[in-house]
């Protein structure tokens, strides 16, 4: 287990190191003066622009050697300083992002956990059941192939605008002030439901299909046939097959995280949900590069943390990793 | 060399007592391929969209960004798929976007598969320290959310083209393919026929390409298909968040414009339904095709 976590830690640390380096290097690799590049495309007030130029010259520290700039970048990072947002001037990038993160997490975590659980259960149930296999399988494939934002658009249009039961923009009613009252919580849930549903559906299709394919491999393997020949009940064989099929699914979850996060970002854009996705869209439209870079780092850190949790789950579920019998 | 290879093959046949010859095997695959509904349906849908992407643009007189007439028109004989809120022809945008999607799929998916093949073969065949180093690199790129990386690169580029987008996608999407191909190569490496080739003094790359790769052809094909679909989806996501090509139209950009310019509120469904539907059908059909191929190549999975 030590070896397992040791390896993983090395990989995560190198990834983080690489990500920060990319974050530092990209603006400097682009042709031209990075500060002029940053500011020439922004329309801020003249006095703000001047203040910004002074600020960025200091922040970039272009007059000092490159290696020093790099070290300074790391020092600033550990002080939680990611610069100042251009389009939300003079707010700090970190503050802007921290305001948005809870909304993103509130969408992502329930959608991932619920779709993983129900999708796997359903996939196992559907495998080798002729009718389900032939009718619902294509549906599952189409769901998992649907672009996240398109399913979001369809839901927003059909349930939100045509039928009109769900709101399609924001995280709560615009005429409400955030408070701990029932109407406000109800409004939060109502606004949360559609983006959650569209995230859930796309992932559900993927897990159901993955599990269906995995469990068929398991049901064809020797131990299943052996159990069968011993006269074990069908439910017992299925139970063992399910447990074995779940392991690659968990690895799959770790591999899918990046795609899921990307999907949630665009889903937020569709529903104008005030999470990281909407923030990134405004940052791109306003050429707010410091904000984009900050979001980049936050997404990477988030995905690394999630990967770490999945590793722990894997160790709990698969005894071989605990005993050091399997490195990965 | 050829003679030597023939000898090895003969040797192999004697040793493993494989009664069939190659052509017969291909016939067997063809036999099952022609009877596999999943493969047939999937392939026809993909081919249908490919044909539309290739010949579709010849049926329109407009440019994708030209304002050609009445705004927000529903589909009619004159405007086959209606017009946008700016009076652009949706059909023109759709077929051009479809072309862009196929280009991204072929180039992006192709590059990703190629890098996966190179790294997977090298790591799996060489083993040892080479494998270890490549493995760490693969795992690092695997953990980084590709989309975030593409986001920051694309954001800093002033001019973005479809070709550039495809290349970037290809260079970030390879890790899982590399890992899967490495595992397969690893298991083939210790087979007898590979040992035999090695003893006979064949060069490493020759063993990889003449002994190992042919045994993984079906696997590589399926990897490419999955990468193809994945590249289309990533490109659409990237385009939708506003980092798509700056000088062309794509299916993701169409949805982006539709959402930003009130297509939902005004119910202009002909603007945002077709692009997503096309992506879903193409990628979904690719997946279904893959299941079909799996059944064709793997006798255990054929339905009884």
Coordinates of C-alpha atoms in Angstrom, one line a residue, chain A residues 37-317:
Chain A
X37 CA -0.9 41.9 -24.9
X38 CA -2.9 41.7 -21.7
X39 CA -4.0 45.3 -21.6
X40 CA -4.3 46.3 -25.2
X41 CA -7.3 44.1 -25.7
X42 CA -9.1 45.2 -22.5
X43 CA -11.3 48.3 -22.4
X44 CA -10.9 49.5 -18.8
X45 CA -10.9 53.1 -17.7
X46 CA -7.7 55.0 -18.4
X47 CA -6.7 55.4 -14.7
X48 CA -7.3 51.7 -14.1
X49 CA -5.3 50.8 -17.2
X50 CA -2.3 52.8 -15.9
X51 CA -2.6 51.2 -12.5
X52 CA -2.8 47.8 -14.1
X53 CA 0.2 48.4 -16.2
X54 CA 2.3 49.3 -13.2
X55 CA 0.8 46.3 -11.3
X56 CA 1.5 43.8 -14.0
X57 CA 5.0 45.0 -14.7
X58 CA 5.7 44.3 -11.0
X59 CA 3.7 41.1 -11.0
X60 CA 5.5 39.7 -14.1
X61 CA 8.8 41.2 -12.9
X62 CA 10.1 41.2 -16.5
X63 CA 13.2 43.2 -15.6
X64 CA 14.7 40.3 -13.5
X65 CA 16.2 37.1 -14.7
X66 CA 13.9 34.4 -15.9
X67 CA 14.7 31.9 -13.2
X68 CA 13.9 34.5 -10.5
X69 CA 10.6 35.3 -12.2
X70 CA 9.8 31.6 -12.0
X71 CA 10.7 31.4 -8.3
X72 CA 8.7 34.5 -7.6
X73 CA 5.7 33.0 -9.3
X74 CA 5.9 30.0 -7.0
X75 CA 6.2 32.2 -3.9
X76 CA 3.2 34.3 -5.0
X77 CA 1.3 31.1 -5.6
X78 CA 1.9 29.8 -2.0
X79 CA 0.7 33.1 -0.7
X80 CA -2.5 32.6 -2.6
X81 CA -1.8 35.4 -5.0
X82 CA -2.9 34.7 -8.5
X83 CA -3.1 38.3 -9.6
X84 CA -6.0 40.7 -10.0
X85 CA -8.9 40.2 -12.3
X86 CA -9.1 42.6 -15.2
X87 CA -12.7 42.5 -15.9
X88 CA -13.8 42.5 -12.3
X89 CA -11.1 45.0 -11.4
X90 CA -10.0 45.4 -8.6
X91 CA -11.1 42.1 -7.2
X92 CA -8.4 39.4 -6.6
X93 CA -8.5 36.4 -8.9
X94 CA -8.5 34.0 -5.9
X95 CA -11.6 35.7 -4.4
X96 CA -13.5 35.7 -7.6
X97 CA -12.8 32.0 -8.1
X98 CA -13.6 31.0 -4.5
X99 CA -17.0 32.6 -4.9
X100 CA -17.7 30.4 -8.0
X101 CA -16.2 27.1 -6.8
X102 CA -19.1 26.0 -4.4
X103 CA -21.6 26.2 -7.3
X104 CA -19.4 24.0 -9.5
X105 CA -18.9 21.5 -6.7
X106 CA -22.6 21.4 -5.9
X107 CA -23.3 20.4 -9.5
X108 CA -20.4 18.0 -10.0
X109 CA -20.2 15.9 -6.8
X110 CA -23.9 14.8 -6.7
X111 CA -24.0 14.2 -10.4
X112 CA -20.8 12.1 -10.4
X113 CA -21.7 10.0 -7.3
X114 CA -25.4 9.4 -8.2
X115 CA -24.7 8.6 -11.9
X116 CA -21.8 6.3 -11.0
X117 CA -24.0 4.3 -8.5
X118 CA -27.2 4.1 -10.5
X119 CA -25.4 3.7 -13.8
X120 CA -23.4 0.7 -12.6
X121 CA -26.4 -0.9 -11.0
X122 CA -28.5 -0.5 -14.0
X123 CA -25.8 -1.7 -16.4
X124 CA -25.3 -4.9 -14.4
X125 CA -29.0 -5.4 -14.3
X126 CA -29.4 -4.9 -18.1
X127 CA -26.5 -7.2 -19.1
X128 CA -27.8 -10.5 -20.6
X129 CA -31.4 -9.4 -20.4
X130 CA -32.4 -9.6 -24.0
X131 CA -35.0 -6.8 -24.1
X132 CA -33.1 -4.3 -22.1
X133 CA -29.9 -5.1 -23.9
X134 CA -31.4 -4.5 -27.3
X135 CA -33.5 -1.4 -26.6
X136 CA -31.8 0.5 -23.8
X137 CA -28.2 -0.1 -24.9
X138 CA -28.4 2.1 -28.0
X139 CA -30.0 4.7 -25.8
X140 CA -27.1 4.5 -23.4
X141 CA -24.6 4.8 -26.2
X142 CA -26.4 7.9 -27.5
X143 CA -26.6 9.5 -24.1
X144 CA -22.9 9.1 -23.5
X145 CA -22.1 10.4 -27.0
X146 CA -24.3 13.5 -26.5
X147 CA -22.3 16.6 -26.0
X148 CA -22.9 17.8 -22.5
X149 CA -24.0 21.3 -23.5
X150 CA -26.4 20.0 -26.1
X151 CA -28.3 17.9 -23.7
X152 CA -28.3 20.9 -21.4
X153 CA -29.7 23.1 -24.2
X154 CA -32.4 20.6 -25.0
X155 CA -33.4 20.4 -21.3
X156 CA -33.4 24.1 -20.8
X157 CA -35.4 24.6 -24.0
X158 CA -38.0 21.8 -23.4
X159 CA -38.5 21.8 -19.6
X160 CA -37.4 25.4 -19.0
X161 CA -38.9 27.4 -21.8
X162 CA -41.5 25.4 -23.6
X163 CA -43.1 23.7 -20.6
X164 CA -41.8 26.4 -18.2
X165 CA -41.5 24.4 -15.0
X166 CA -37.9 25.1 -14.4
X167 CA -35.9 28.4 -14.5
X168 CA -33.0 28.4 -17.1
X169 CA -30.6 31.0 -15.7
X170 CA -28.8 31.8 -12.5
X171 CA -28.5 29.9 -9.3
X172 CA -31.5 31.5 -7.6
X173 CA -34.2 34.0 -8.3
X174 CA -32.7 37.4 -9.3
X175 CA -35.1 39.3 -7.0
X176 CA -34.1 37.2 -3.9
X177 CA -31.3 38.0 -1.5
X178 CA -29.3 35.0 -0.3
X179 CA -30.6 33.9 3.1
X180 CA -31.3 30.7 5.1
X181 CA -35.0 30.7 4.4
X182 CA -37.1 28.0 2.9
X183 CA -38.2 30.0 -0.2
X184 CA -34.5 30.7 -1.0
X185 CA -33.4 27.1 -0.5
X186 CA -36.3 26.0 -2.7
X187 CA -35.3 28.5 -5.4
X188 CA -31.7 27.2 -5.2
X189 CA -32.8 23.6 -5.7
X190 CA -35.1 24.6 -8.6
X191 CA -32.3 26.3 -10.4
X192 CA -29.8 23.5 -9.6
X193 CA -32.0 20.7 -10.9
X194 CA -31.8 21.0 -14.7
X195 CA -28.0 21.4 -14.9
X196 CA -27.7 18.6 -12.5
X197 CA -30.0 16.4 -14.5
X198 CA -28.2 17.0 -17.8
X199 CA -24.8 16.2 -16.2
X200 CA -26.3 13.1 -14.6
X201 CA -27.9 11.8 -17.8
X202 CA -24.8 11.9 -19.9
X203 CA -22.7 10.2 -17.3
X204 CA -25.4 7.6 -16.5
X205 CA -25.3 6.4 -20.0
X206 CA -21.6 6.0 -19.9
X207 CA -21.5 4.0 -16.7
X208 CA -24.4 1.8 -17.6
X209 CA -22.7 0.8 -20.8
X210 CA -19.3 0.4 -19.3
X211 CA -20.7 -1.9 -16.6
X212 CA -22.7 -3.9 -19.1
X213 CA -19.7 -4.6 -21.2
X214 CA -17.5 -5.4 -18.2
X215 CA -19.9 -7.7 -16.5
X216 CA -20.3 -9.7 -19.7
X217 CA -16.6 -10.3 -19.7
X218 CA -16.8 -11.4 -16.1
X219 CA -19.8 -13.7 -16.6
X220 CA -17.8 -15.4 -19.4
X221 CA -14.7 -15.9 -17.3
X222 CA -13.7 -19.2 -15.7
X223 CA -14.7 -18.5 -12.2
X224 CA -18.2 -17.7 -13.2
X225 CA -18.5 -20.9 -15.2
X226 CA -17.1 -22.8 -12.4
X227 CA -19.6 -21.3 -9.9
X228 CA -22.3 -22.1 -12.4
X229 CA -21.3 -25.7 -12.7
X230 CA -21.3 -26.0 -9.0
X231 CA -24.9 -25.0 -9.1
X232 CA -24.6 -21.6 -7.5
X233 CA -27.6 -19.3 -7.7
X234 CA -27.6 -16.7 -10.5
X235 CA -27.7 -13.9 -8.0
X236 CA -24.5 -15.0 -6.3
X237 CA -22.6 -15.3 -9.6
X238 CA -23.8 -11.9 -10.5
X239 CA -22.7 -10.5 -7.2
X240 CA -19.2 -11.7 -7.7
X241 CA -19.1 -10.6 -11.3
X242 CA -20.3 -7.1 -10.3
X243 CA -17.6 -6.7 -7.7
X244 CA -14.9 -7.6 -10.2
X245 CA -16.4 -5.5 -12.9
X246 CA -16.6 -2.5 -10.6
X247 CA -12.8 -2.2 -10.3
X248 CA -12.1 -1.1 -13.9
X249 CA -15.1 1.2 -13.6
X250 CA -13.5 3.0 -10.7
X251 CA -10.3 3.4 -12.8
X252 CA -12.5 4.6 -15.6
X253 CA -14.0 7.3 -13.2
X254 CA -10.5 8.6 -12.5
X255 CA -9.8 8.7 -16.3
X256 CA -13.1 10.4 -17.0
X257 CA -12.8 13.2 -14.4
X258 CA -11.3 15.7 -16.9
X259 CA -14.0 15.1 -19.4
X260 CA -16.7 15.3 -16.7
X261 CA -15.3 18.6 -15.4
X262 CA -15.2 20.0 -19.0
X263 CA -18.8 18.9 -19.4
X264 CA -19.9 20.6 -16.2
X265 CA -18.2 23.8 -17.3
X266 CA -20.1 24.0 -20.5
X267 CA -23.4 22.9 -18.8
X268 CA -22.9 25.9 -16.5
X269 CA -22.6 28.1 -19.5
X270 CA -25.9 26.9 -20.9
X271 CA -27.7 27.6 -17.7
X272 CA -25.8 30.7 -16.8
X273 CA -25.0 28.9 -13.5
X274 CA -22.5 31.0 -11.6
X275 CA -19.8 28.4 -11.3
X276 CA -16.3 28.2 -12.8
X277 CA -17.7 27.5 -16.3
X278 CA -19.6 30.8 -16.6
X279 CA -16.6 32.5 -15.0
X280 CA -14.3 31.1 -17.7
X281 CA -16.6 32.2 -20.5
X282 CA -16.7 35.8 -19.2
X283 CA -13.0 35.7 -18.7
X284 CA -12.5 34.6 -22.3
X285 CA -14.9 37.1 -23.6
X286 CA -13.2 39.9 -21.7
X287 CA -9.7 38.6 -22.4
X288 CA -9.1 38.3 -18.6
X289 CA -6.0 36.1 -18.8
X290 CA -5.2 36.2 -15.1
X291 CA -8.6 34.8 -14.4
X292 CA -8.3 32.1 -17.0
X293 CA -4.9 31.1 -15.6
X294 CA -6.4 31.0 -12.1
X295 CA -9.3 28.8 -13.2
X296 CA -6.8 26.5 -14.9
X297 CA -4.9 26.0 -11.7
X298 CA -8.1 25.5 -9.7
X299 CA -9.4 22.9 -12.1
X300 CA -6.1 21.0 -12.0
X301 CA -5.9 21.0 -8.2
X302 CA -9.6 19.9 -8.0
X303 CA -9.0 17.0 -10.3
X304 CA -5.9 15.9 -8.5
X305 CA -7.7 15.9 -5.2
X306 CA -10.6 13.9 -6.7
X307 CA -8.0 11.5 -8.1
X308 CA -6.6 11.1 -4.6
X309 CA -10.0 10.2 -3.2
X310 CA -10.6 7.7 -5.9
X311 CA -7.3 6.1 -5.1
X312 CA -8.4 5.7 -1.5
X313 CA -11.7 4.2 -2.6
X314 CA -9.8 1.8 -4.8
X315 CA -7.6 0.7 -1.8
X316 CA -10.7 0.1 0.3
X317 CA -12.4 -1.9 -2.4

